[in-house]
Coordinates of C-alpha atoms in Angstrom, one line a residue:
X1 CA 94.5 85.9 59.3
X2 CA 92.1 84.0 56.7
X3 CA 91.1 80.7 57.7
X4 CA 93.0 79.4 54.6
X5 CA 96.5 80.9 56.4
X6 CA 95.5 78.8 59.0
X7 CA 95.3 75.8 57.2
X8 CA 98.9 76.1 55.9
X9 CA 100.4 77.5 59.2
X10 CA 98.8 74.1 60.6
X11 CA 100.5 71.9 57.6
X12 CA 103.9 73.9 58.3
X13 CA 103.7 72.7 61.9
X14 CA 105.0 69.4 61.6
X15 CA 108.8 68.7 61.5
X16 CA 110.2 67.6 58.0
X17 CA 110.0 63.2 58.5
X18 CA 111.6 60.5 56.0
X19 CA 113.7 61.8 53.0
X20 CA 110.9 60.1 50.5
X21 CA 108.2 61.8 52.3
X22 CA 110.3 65.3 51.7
X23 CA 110.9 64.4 48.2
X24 CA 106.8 63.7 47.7
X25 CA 106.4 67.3 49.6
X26 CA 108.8 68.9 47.6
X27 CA 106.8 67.3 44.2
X28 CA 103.7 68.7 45.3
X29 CA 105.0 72.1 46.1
X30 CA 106.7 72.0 42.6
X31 CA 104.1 70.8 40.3
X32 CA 101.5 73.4 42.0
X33 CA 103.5 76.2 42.7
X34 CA 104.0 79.7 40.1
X35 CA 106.9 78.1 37.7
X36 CA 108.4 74.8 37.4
X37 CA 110.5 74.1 34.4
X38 CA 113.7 73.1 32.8
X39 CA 115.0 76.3 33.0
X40 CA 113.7 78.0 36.5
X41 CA 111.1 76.8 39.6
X42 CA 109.7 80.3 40.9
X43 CA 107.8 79.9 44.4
X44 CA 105.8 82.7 45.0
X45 CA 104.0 82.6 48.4
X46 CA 102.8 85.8 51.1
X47 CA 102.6 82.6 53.9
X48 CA 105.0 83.4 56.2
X49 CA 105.1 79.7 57.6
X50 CA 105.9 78.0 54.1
X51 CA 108.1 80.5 53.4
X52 CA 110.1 79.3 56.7
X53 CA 109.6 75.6 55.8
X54 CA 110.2 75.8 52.1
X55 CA 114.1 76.1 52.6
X56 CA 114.7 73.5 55.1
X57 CA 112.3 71.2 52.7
X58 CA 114.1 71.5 49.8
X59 CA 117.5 70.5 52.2
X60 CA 115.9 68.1 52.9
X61 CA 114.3 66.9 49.8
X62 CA 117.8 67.6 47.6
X63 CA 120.6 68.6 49.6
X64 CA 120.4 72.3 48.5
X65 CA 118.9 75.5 49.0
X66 CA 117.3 78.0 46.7
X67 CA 119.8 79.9 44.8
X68 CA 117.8 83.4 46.0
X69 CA 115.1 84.4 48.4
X70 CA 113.7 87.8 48.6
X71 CA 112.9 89.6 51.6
X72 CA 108.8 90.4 51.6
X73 CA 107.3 93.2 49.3
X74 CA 104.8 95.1 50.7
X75 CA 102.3 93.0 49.9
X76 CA 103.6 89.9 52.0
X77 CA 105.0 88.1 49.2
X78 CA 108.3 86.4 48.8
X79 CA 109.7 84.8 45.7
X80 CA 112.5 81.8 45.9
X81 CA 114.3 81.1 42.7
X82 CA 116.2 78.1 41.1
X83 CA 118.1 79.3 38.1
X84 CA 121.1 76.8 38.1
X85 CA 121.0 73.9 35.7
X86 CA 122.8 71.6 37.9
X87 CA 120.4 72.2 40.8
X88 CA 117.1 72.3 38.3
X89 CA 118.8 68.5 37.1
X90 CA 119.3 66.9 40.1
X91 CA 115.5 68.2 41.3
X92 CA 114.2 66.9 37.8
X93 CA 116.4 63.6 38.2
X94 CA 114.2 63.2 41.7
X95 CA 111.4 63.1 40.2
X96 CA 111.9 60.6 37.6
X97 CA 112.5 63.7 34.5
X98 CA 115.4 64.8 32.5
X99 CA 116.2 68.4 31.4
X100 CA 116.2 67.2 28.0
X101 CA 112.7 66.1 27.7
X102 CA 110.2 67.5 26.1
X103 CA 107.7 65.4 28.4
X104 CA 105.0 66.9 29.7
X105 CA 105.3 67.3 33.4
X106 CA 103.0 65.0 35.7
X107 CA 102.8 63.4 38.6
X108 CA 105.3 60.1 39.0
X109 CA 103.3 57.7 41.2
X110 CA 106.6 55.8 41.6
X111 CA 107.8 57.9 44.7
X112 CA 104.3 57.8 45.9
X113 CA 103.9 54.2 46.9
X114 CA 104.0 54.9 50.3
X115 CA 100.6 56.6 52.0
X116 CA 102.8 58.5 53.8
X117 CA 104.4 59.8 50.9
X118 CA 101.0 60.5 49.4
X119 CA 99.5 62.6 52.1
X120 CA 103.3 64.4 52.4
X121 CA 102.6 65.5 47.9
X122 CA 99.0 66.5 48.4
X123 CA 100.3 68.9 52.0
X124 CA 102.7 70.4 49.3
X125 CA 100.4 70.7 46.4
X126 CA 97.7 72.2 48.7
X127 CA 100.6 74.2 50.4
X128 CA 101.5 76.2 47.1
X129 CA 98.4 75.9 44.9
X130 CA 95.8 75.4 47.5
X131 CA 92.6 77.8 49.2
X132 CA 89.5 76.9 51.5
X133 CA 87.2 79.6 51.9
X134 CA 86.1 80.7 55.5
X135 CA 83.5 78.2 56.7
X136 CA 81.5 81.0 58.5
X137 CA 80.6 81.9 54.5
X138 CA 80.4 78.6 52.4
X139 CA 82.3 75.5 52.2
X140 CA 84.8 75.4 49.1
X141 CA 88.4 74.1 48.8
X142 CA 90.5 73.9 46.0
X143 CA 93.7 73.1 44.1
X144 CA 94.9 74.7 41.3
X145 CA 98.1 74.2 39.2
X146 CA 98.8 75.2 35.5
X147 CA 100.1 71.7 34.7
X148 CA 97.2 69.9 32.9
X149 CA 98.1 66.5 33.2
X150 CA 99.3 66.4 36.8
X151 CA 95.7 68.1 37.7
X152 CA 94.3 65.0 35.8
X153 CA 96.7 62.5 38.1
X154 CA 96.0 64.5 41.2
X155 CA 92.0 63.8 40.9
X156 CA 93.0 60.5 40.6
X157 CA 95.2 60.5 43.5
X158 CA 92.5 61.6 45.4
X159 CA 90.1 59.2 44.1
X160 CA 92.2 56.2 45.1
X161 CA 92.1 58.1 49.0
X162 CA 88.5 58.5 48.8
X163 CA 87.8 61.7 47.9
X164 CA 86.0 62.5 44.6
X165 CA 86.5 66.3 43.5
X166 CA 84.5 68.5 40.9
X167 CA 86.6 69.8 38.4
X168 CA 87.0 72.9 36.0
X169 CA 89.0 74.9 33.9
X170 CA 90.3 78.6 34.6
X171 CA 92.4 80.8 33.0
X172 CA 94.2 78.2 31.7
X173 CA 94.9 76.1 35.0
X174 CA 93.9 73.4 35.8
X175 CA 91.1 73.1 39.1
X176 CA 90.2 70.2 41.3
X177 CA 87.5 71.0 44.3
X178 CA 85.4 70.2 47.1
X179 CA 82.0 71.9 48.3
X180 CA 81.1 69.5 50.8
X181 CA 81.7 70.4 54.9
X182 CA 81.9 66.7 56.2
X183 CA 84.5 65.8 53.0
X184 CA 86.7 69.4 53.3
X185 CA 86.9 67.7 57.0
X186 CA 88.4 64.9 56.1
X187 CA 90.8 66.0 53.3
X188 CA 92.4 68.3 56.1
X189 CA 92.4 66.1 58.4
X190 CA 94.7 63.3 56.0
X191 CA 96.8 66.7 55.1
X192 CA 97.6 67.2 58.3
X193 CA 95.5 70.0 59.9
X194 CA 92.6 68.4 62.3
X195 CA 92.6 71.3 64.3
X196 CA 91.6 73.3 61.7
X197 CA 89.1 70.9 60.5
X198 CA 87.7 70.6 64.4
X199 CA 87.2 74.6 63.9
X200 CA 85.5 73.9 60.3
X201 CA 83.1 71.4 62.4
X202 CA 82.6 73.8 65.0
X203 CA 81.7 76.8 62.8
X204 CA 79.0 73.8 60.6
X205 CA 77.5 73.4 64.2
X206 CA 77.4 77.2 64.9
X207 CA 76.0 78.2 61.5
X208 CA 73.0 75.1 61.8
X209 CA 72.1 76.3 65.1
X210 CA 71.8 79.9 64.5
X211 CA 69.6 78.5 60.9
X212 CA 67.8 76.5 63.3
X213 CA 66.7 79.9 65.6
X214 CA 66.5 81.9 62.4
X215 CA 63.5 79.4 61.0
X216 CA 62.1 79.3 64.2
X217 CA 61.7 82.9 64.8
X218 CA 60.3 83.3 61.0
X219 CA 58.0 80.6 62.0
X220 CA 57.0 81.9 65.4
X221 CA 56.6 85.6 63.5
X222 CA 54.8 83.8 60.6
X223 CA 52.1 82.1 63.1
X224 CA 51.8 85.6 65.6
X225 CA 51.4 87.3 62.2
X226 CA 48.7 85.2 61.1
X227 CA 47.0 85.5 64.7
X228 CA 46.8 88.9 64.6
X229 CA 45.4 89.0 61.0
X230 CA 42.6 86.5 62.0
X231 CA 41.9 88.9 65.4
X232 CA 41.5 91.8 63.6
X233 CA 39.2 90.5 60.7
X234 CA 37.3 88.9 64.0
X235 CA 37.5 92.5 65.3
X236 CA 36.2 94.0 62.4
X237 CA 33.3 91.4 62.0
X238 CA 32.2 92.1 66.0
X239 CA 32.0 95.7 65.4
X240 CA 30.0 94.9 61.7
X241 CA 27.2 93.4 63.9
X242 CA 27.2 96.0 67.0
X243 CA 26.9 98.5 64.4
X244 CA 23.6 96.6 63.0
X245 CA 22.2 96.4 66.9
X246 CA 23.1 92.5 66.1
X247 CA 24.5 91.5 68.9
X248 CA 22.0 91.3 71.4
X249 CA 20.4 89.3 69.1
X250 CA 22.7 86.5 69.1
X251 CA 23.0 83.3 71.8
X252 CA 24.8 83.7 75.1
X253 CA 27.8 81.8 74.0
X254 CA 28.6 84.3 70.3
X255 CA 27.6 87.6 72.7
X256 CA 30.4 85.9 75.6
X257 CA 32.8 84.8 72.6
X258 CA 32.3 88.4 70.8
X259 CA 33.2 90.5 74.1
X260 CA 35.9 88.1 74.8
X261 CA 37.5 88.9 71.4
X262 CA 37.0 92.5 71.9
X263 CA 38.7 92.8 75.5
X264 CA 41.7 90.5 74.5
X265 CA 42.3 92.0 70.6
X266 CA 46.1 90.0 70.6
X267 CA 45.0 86.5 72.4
X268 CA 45.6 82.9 70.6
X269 CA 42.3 81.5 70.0
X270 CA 43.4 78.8 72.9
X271 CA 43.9 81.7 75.1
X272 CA 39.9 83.2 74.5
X273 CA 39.2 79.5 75.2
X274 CA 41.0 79.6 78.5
X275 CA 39.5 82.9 79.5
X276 CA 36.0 81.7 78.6
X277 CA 33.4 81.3 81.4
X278 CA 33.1 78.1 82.0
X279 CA 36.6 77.3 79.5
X280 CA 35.9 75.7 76.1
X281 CA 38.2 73.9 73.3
X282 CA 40.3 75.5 70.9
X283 CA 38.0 74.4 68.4
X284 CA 34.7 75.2 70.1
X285 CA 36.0 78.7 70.2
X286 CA 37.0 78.6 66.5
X287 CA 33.6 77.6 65.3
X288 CA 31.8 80.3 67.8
X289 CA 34.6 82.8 65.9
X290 CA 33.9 81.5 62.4
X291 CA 29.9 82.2 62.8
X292 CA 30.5 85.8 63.8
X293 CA 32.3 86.2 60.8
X294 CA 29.4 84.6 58.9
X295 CA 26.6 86.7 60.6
X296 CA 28.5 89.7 59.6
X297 CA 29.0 89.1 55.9
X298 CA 25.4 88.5 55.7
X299 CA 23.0 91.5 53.8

């Protein structure tokens, strides 16, 4: 099951409450879901949970059901239908609409005074035209519904709760949506589902740490990399001056440093310096290193 199934099966969880706060649902579901007009409201959904709430909502909401509800297709999806004028008036009458208007539909911030009405119309809204993405990949949520204008009223809804969403057009519909972990958090949290925003903390967490050991190890690989590079052009430079009979040439301290480097090829410089007889810096060892190198790029 997708993380976004979980999400709604979370929002499903919670027993229907106040009449108003069924009606606000209800709106959101509506104004977000596949068809809502004067002459049908089509719900389309393959969540098993809303497709268990969705009739007891709209009982609860209107005191009616849906005048059909199909059985799952074999993709998971069921549709519930609305055809009946009288029902598709008292549902438009609920919402502060007529039949007969030629209004564009929107969202009616009259029945959502109430906060609790408010967070009831963005669980619906997210419920039937809502996604987050898996937070193991990336963090995105988003709404979508193909009614411009109550697109427009739902970003400002959200504004007025906090939350500022990006917004764009596609394929006609109308998008509102949120890239940012610690916000996603929070917007599910006011929906409704804190459990699933706990597991969106948790998998932030998971995914910093494991970032945290990656840059480490490409660090650590990095530096060792960089070690053995520096060894070997040391290496080279040693056997550059045994082959001129140069070594027994040079001070006490180069000739100890030299045979050092070449009995311990894959040693830190700090660890020659510890092996050294009697043991010197890091940087005294470095300098010792860096004048080998010299004496064997000389003519």
């Amino acid at each position: 099951m997708s993380f976004s199934s979980n999400v709604k099966r979370e929002l499903c969880r919670p027993p229907l409450g106040k009449h108003c706060c069924a009606v606000a649902e209800a709106f959101g579901v509506l104004l977000y879901a596949n068809t809502f007009s004067p002459s049908l409201i089509k719900i389309i959904t393959e969540c098993e949970d809303l497709a268990a709430r969705l009739p007891k909502l709209f009982k609860r909401a209107f005191g009616f059901g849906f005048d059909s509800e199909s059985t799952p297709n074999p993709g998971g999806k069921r549709t519930f239908l609305i055809e009946d004028l009288e029902k598709l008036s008292h549902v438009y009458h609920a919402f502060g609409f007529s039949l007969a208007s030629q209004l564009t539909l929107h969202v009616n911030f009259g029945i959502l005074e109430e906060p609790c009405c408010q967070v009831s119309f963005l669980r619906g809204a997210f419920l039937a035209g809502g996604s987050v993405t898996d937070p193991a990949k990336r963090y995105h949520l988003e709404l979508t519904t193909s009614h411009q204008k109550a697109g427009r009223e739902t970003e400002v809804l959200l504004l007025e709760l906090g939350f500022r969403p990006k917004t764009a057009a596609r394929n006609g519909s109308y998008v509102l949506y949120f890239k940012h972990s610690n916000i996603i958090e929070d917007l599910l949290t006011t929906m409704g589902a804190p459990v699933c925003a706990m597991a969106l903390m948790e998998a932030k967490v998971e995914k910093e740490l494991r970032n945290g050991v990656n840059r480490r190890v490409n660090c650590d690989t990095a530096n060792l990399t960089k070690v053995v590079d520096a060894a070997q052009d040391q290496i080279a430079a040693i056997k550059k001056l045994e082959a001129r009979g140069a070594l027994d040439t040079l001070s006490d301290k180069l000739r100890s440093a030299a045979a050092l480097r070449a009995s311990n090829p894959e040693a830190t410089l700090a660890e020659l310096a510890e092996l050294s007889d009697p043991p010197v810096s890091k940087s005294a060892m470095n300098h010792r290193m860096r004048k080998l190198m010299e004496l064997a790029s000389e003519s």
